Coordinates of C-alpha atoms and ligand atoms in Angstrom, one line a residue:
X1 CA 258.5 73.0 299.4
X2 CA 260.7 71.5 296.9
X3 CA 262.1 73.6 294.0
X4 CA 260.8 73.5 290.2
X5 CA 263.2 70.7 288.8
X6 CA 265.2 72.3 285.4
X7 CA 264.4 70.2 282.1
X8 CA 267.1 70.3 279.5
X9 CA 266.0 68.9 275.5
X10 CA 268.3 66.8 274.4
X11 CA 268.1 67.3 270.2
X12 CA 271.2 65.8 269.2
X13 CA 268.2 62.3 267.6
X14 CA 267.0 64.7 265.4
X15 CA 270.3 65.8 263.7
X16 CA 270.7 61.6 263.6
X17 CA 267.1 61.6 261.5
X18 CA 268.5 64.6 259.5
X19 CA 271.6 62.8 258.8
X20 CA 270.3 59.5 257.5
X21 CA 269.7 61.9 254.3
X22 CA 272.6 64.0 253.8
X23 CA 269.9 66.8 253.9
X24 CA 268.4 69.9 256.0
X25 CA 265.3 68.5 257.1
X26 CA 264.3 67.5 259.9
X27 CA 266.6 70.7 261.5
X28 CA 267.6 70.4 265.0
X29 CA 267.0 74.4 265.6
X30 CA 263.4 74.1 264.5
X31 CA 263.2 71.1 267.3
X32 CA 265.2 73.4 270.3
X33 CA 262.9 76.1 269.3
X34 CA 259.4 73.8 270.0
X35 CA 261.1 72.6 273.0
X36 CA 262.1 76.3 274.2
X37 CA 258.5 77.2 273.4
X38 CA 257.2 74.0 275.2
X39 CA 258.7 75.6 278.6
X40 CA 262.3 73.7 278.5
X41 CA 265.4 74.8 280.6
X42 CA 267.7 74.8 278.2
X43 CA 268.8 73.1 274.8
X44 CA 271.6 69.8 275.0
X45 CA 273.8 69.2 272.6
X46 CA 276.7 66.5 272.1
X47 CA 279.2 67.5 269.4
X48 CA 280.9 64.4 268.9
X49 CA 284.7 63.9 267.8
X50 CA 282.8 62.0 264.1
X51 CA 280.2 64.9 264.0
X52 CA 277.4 61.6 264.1
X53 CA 274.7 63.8 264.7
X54 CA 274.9 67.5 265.5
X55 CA 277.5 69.6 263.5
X56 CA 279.4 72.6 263.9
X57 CA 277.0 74.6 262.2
X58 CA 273.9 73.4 264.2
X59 CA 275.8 74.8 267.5
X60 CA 276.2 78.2 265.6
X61 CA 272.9 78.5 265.2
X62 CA 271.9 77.5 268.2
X63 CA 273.7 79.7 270.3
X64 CA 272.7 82.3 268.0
X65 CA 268.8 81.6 267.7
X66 CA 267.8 80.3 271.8
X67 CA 267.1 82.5 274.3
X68 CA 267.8 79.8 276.6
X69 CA 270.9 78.7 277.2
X70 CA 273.0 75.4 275.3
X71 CA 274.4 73.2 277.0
X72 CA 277.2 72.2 275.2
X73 CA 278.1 68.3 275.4
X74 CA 281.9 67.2 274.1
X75 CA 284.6 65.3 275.2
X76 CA 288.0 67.0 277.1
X77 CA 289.9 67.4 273.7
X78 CA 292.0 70.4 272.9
X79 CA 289.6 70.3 269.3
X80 CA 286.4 70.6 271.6
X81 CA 288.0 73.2 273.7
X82 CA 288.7 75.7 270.7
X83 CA 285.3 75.1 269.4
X84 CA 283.8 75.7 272.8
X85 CA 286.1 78.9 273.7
X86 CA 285.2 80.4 270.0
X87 CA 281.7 79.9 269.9
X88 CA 280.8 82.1 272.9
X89 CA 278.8 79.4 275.1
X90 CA 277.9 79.9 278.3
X91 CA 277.9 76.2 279.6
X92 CA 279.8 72.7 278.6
X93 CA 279.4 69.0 280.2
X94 CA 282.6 67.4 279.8
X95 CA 281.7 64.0 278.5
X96 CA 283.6 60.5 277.6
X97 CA 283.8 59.8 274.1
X98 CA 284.8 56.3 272.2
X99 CA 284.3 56.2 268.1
X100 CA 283.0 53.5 268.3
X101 CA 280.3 53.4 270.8
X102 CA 276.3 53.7 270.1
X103 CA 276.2 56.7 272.7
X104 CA 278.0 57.6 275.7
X105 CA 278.8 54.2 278.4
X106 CA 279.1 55.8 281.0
X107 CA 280.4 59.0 283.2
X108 CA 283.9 60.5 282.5
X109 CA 286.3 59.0 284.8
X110 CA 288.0 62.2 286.5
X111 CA 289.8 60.2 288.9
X112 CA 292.1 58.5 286.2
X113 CA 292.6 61.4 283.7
X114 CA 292.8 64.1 286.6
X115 CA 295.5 66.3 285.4
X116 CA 294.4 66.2 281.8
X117 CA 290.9 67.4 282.4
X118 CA 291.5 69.9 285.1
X119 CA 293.4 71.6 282.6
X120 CA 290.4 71.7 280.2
X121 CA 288.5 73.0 283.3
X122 CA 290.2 75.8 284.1
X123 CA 291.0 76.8 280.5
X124 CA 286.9 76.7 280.1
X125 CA 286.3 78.3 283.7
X126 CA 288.6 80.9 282.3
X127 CA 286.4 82.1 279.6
X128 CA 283.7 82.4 282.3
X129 CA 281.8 79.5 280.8
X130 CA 280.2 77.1 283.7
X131 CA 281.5 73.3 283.5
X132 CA 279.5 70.5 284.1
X133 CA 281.1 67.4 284.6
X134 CA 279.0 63.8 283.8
X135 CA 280.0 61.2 286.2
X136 CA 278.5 57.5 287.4
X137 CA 277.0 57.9 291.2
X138 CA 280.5 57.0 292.9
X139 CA 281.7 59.5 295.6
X140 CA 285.1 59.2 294.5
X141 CA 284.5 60.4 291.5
X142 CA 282.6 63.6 292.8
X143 CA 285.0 64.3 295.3
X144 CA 287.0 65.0 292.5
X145 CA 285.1 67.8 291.1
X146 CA 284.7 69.2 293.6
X147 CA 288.2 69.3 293.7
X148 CA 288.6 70.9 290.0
X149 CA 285.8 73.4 291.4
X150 CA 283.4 72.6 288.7
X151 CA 280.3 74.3 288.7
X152 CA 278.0 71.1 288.4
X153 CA 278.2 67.6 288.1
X154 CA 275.5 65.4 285.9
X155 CA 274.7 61.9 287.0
X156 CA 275.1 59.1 284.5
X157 CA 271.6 57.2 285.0
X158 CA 271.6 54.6 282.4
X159 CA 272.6 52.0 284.6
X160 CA 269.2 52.4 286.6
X161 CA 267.2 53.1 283.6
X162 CA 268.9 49.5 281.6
X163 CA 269.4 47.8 285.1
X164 CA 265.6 45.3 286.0
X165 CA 267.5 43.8 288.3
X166 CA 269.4 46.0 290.6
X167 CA 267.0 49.0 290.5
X168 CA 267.1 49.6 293.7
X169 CA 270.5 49.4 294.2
X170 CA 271.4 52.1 291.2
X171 CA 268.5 53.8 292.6
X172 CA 270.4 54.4 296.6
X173 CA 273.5 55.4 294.5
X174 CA 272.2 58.3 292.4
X175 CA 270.2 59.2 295.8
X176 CA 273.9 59.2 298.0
X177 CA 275.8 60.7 295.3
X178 CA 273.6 63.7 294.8
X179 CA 273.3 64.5 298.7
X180 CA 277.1 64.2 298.7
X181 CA 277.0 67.0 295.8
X182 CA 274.5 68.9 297.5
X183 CA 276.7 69.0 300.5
X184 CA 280.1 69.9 298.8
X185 CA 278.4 73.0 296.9
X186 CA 277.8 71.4 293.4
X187 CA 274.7 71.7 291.6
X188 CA 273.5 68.1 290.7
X189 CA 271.9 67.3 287.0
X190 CA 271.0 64.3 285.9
X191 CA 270.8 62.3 282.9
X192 CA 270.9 59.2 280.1
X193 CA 268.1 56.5 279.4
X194 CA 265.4 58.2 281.0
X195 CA 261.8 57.7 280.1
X196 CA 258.4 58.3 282.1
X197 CA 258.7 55.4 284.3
X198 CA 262.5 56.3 285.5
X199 CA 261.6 60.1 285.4
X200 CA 259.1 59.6 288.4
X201 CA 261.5 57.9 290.2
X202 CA 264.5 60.0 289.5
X203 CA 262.3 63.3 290.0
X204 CA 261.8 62.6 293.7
X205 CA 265.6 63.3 294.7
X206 CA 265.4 66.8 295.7
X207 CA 269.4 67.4 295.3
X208 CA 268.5 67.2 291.9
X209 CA 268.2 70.5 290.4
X210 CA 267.9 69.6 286.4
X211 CA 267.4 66.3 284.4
X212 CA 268.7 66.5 280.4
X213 CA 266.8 63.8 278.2
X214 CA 267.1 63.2 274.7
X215 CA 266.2 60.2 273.0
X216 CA 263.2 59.1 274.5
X217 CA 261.3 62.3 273.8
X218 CA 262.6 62.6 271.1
X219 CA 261.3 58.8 269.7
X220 CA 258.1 59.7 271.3
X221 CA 257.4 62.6 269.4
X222 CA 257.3 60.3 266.5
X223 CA 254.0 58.8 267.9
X224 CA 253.0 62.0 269.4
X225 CA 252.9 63.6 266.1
X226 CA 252.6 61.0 263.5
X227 CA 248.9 60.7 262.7
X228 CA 249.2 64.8 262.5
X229 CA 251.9 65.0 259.9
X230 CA 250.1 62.1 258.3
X231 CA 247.0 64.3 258.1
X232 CA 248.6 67.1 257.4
X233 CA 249.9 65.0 253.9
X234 CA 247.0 63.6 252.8
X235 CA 245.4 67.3 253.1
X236 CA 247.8 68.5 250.6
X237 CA 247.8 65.6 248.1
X238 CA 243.7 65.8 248.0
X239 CA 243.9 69.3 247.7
X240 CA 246.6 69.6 245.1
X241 CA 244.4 66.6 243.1
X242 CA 241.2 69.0 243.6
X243 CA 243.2 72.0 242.0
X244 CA 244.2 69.9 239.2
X245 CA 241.0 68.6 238.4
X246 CA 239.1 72.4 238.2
X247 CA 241.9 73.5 235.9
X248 CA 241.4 70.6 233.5
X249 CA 237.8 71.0 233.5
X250 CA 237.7 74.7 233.5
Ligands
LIG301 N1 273.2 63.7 279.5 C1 274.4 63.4 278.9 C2 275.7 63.8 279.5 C3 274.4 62.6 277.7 O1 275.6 62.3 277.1 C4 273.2 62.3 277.1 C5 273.2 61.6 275.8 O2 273.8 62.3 274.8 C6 272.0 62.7 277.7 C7 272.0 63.4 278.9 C8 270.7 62.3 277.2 O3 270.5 60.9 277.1 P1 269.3 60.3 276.4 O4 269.4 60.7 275.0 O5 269.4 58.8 276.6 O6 268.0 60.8 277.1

């Protein structure tokens, strides 16, 4: 039989939300918490270089609050790595980071910046926290970490999830490049654009050992849980109205 495939909650779209305000609400820890009480893996997190979305305070707190573990996201900066080192996490996924992209294009390209982020590896591996590595399905790249003895890799999968054409195609690359993972020792995550219809597919690879999704659940929560926060507003205004009324008439 197959193993239980990990689920990590990706809640970096509800700090964007929050954001939009300048304000507290909605707050990312309350949303890790209902997904840590909803039977996830563990929490994701991307601090980015512009602090778009999660800040450093949210990854305080969440490493203080979860009893499951953060998996923090950042880019192979010497600013990321004093952050990471100092806040006592247990695991980080070294991810590729341009200003002025919507979210991340694509897996970090170890081949290229080799030296640069093996250092960051071994400065993170030396603080006993386990590094993750998100790539794009490509052997060469893999071959690399397991090179830099990282403890995982994560495979970039918005290419199949955005591709209608070539599905099959991304599909045979994310299948080869989490047997070759399998095979050198790594665990194999995956992750990026996935919704239902890519999950079924995605979930099949038994290499796999844990997906991390944010965006879609998150967006789908909206119409999960509209009508009921709807309700829950109208209850309060009537209710409020009724109270009124009774102390005018009283
Ligand atoms: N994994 C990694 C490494 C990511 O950078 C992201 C996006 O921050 C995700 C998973 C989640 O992607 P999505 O929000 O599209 O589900």
């Amino acid at each position: 039989m197959s193993s239980r495939l990990k689920l990590g909650i990706n809640i970096d779209h509800v700090a964007t939300i929050r954001n939009a305000r300048g304000g507290l609400h909605p707050d990312p820890l309350k949303a890790a918490i209902i997904a840590q009480n909803a039977g996830a893996d563990n929490i994701t997190a991307h601090l980015r270089e512009d602090r778009r979305h999660i800040s450093d305070i949210d990854i305080k707190n969440l490493i203080k609050k979860l009893k499951i573990p953060l998996n923090l996201e950042m880019a192979p900066t010497h600013e990321m790595l004093k952050i990471a080192i100092n806040s006592k996490v247990k695991r980080v996924c070294l991810v590729p980071e341009k200003r002025k992209e919507i979210t991340t294009e694509g897996g970090l390209n170890v081949l290229k910046n080799k030296k640069k982020i093996s250092n960051i590896i071994n400065k993170l591996q030396n603080h006993n926290i386990k590094v993750s590595v998100f790539v794009d399905p490509c052997i060469k790249q893999i071959a690399v970490c397991k090179e830099l003895r990282t403890f995982s890799i994560e495979l970039h999968t918005g290419e199949f999830c955005d591709n209608k054409k070539n599905k099959k195609e991304e599909f045979r690359q994310i299948k080869k490049s989490a047997e070759f993972a399998k095979k050198n020792n790594l665990e194999c995550h995956a992750g990026h654009g996935l919704k239902y219809e890519d999950v079924k597919q995605i979930a099949k690879i038994n290499e796999i050992s844990e997906l991390n999704i944010g965006h879609f659940i998150i967006g789908e929560a909206v119409f999960v849980g509209l009508k009921k926060s709807i309700l829950k507003m109208r209850k309060i205004i009537d209710n409020s109205r009724k109270k009124n009324f009774y102390l005018k008439s009283a």
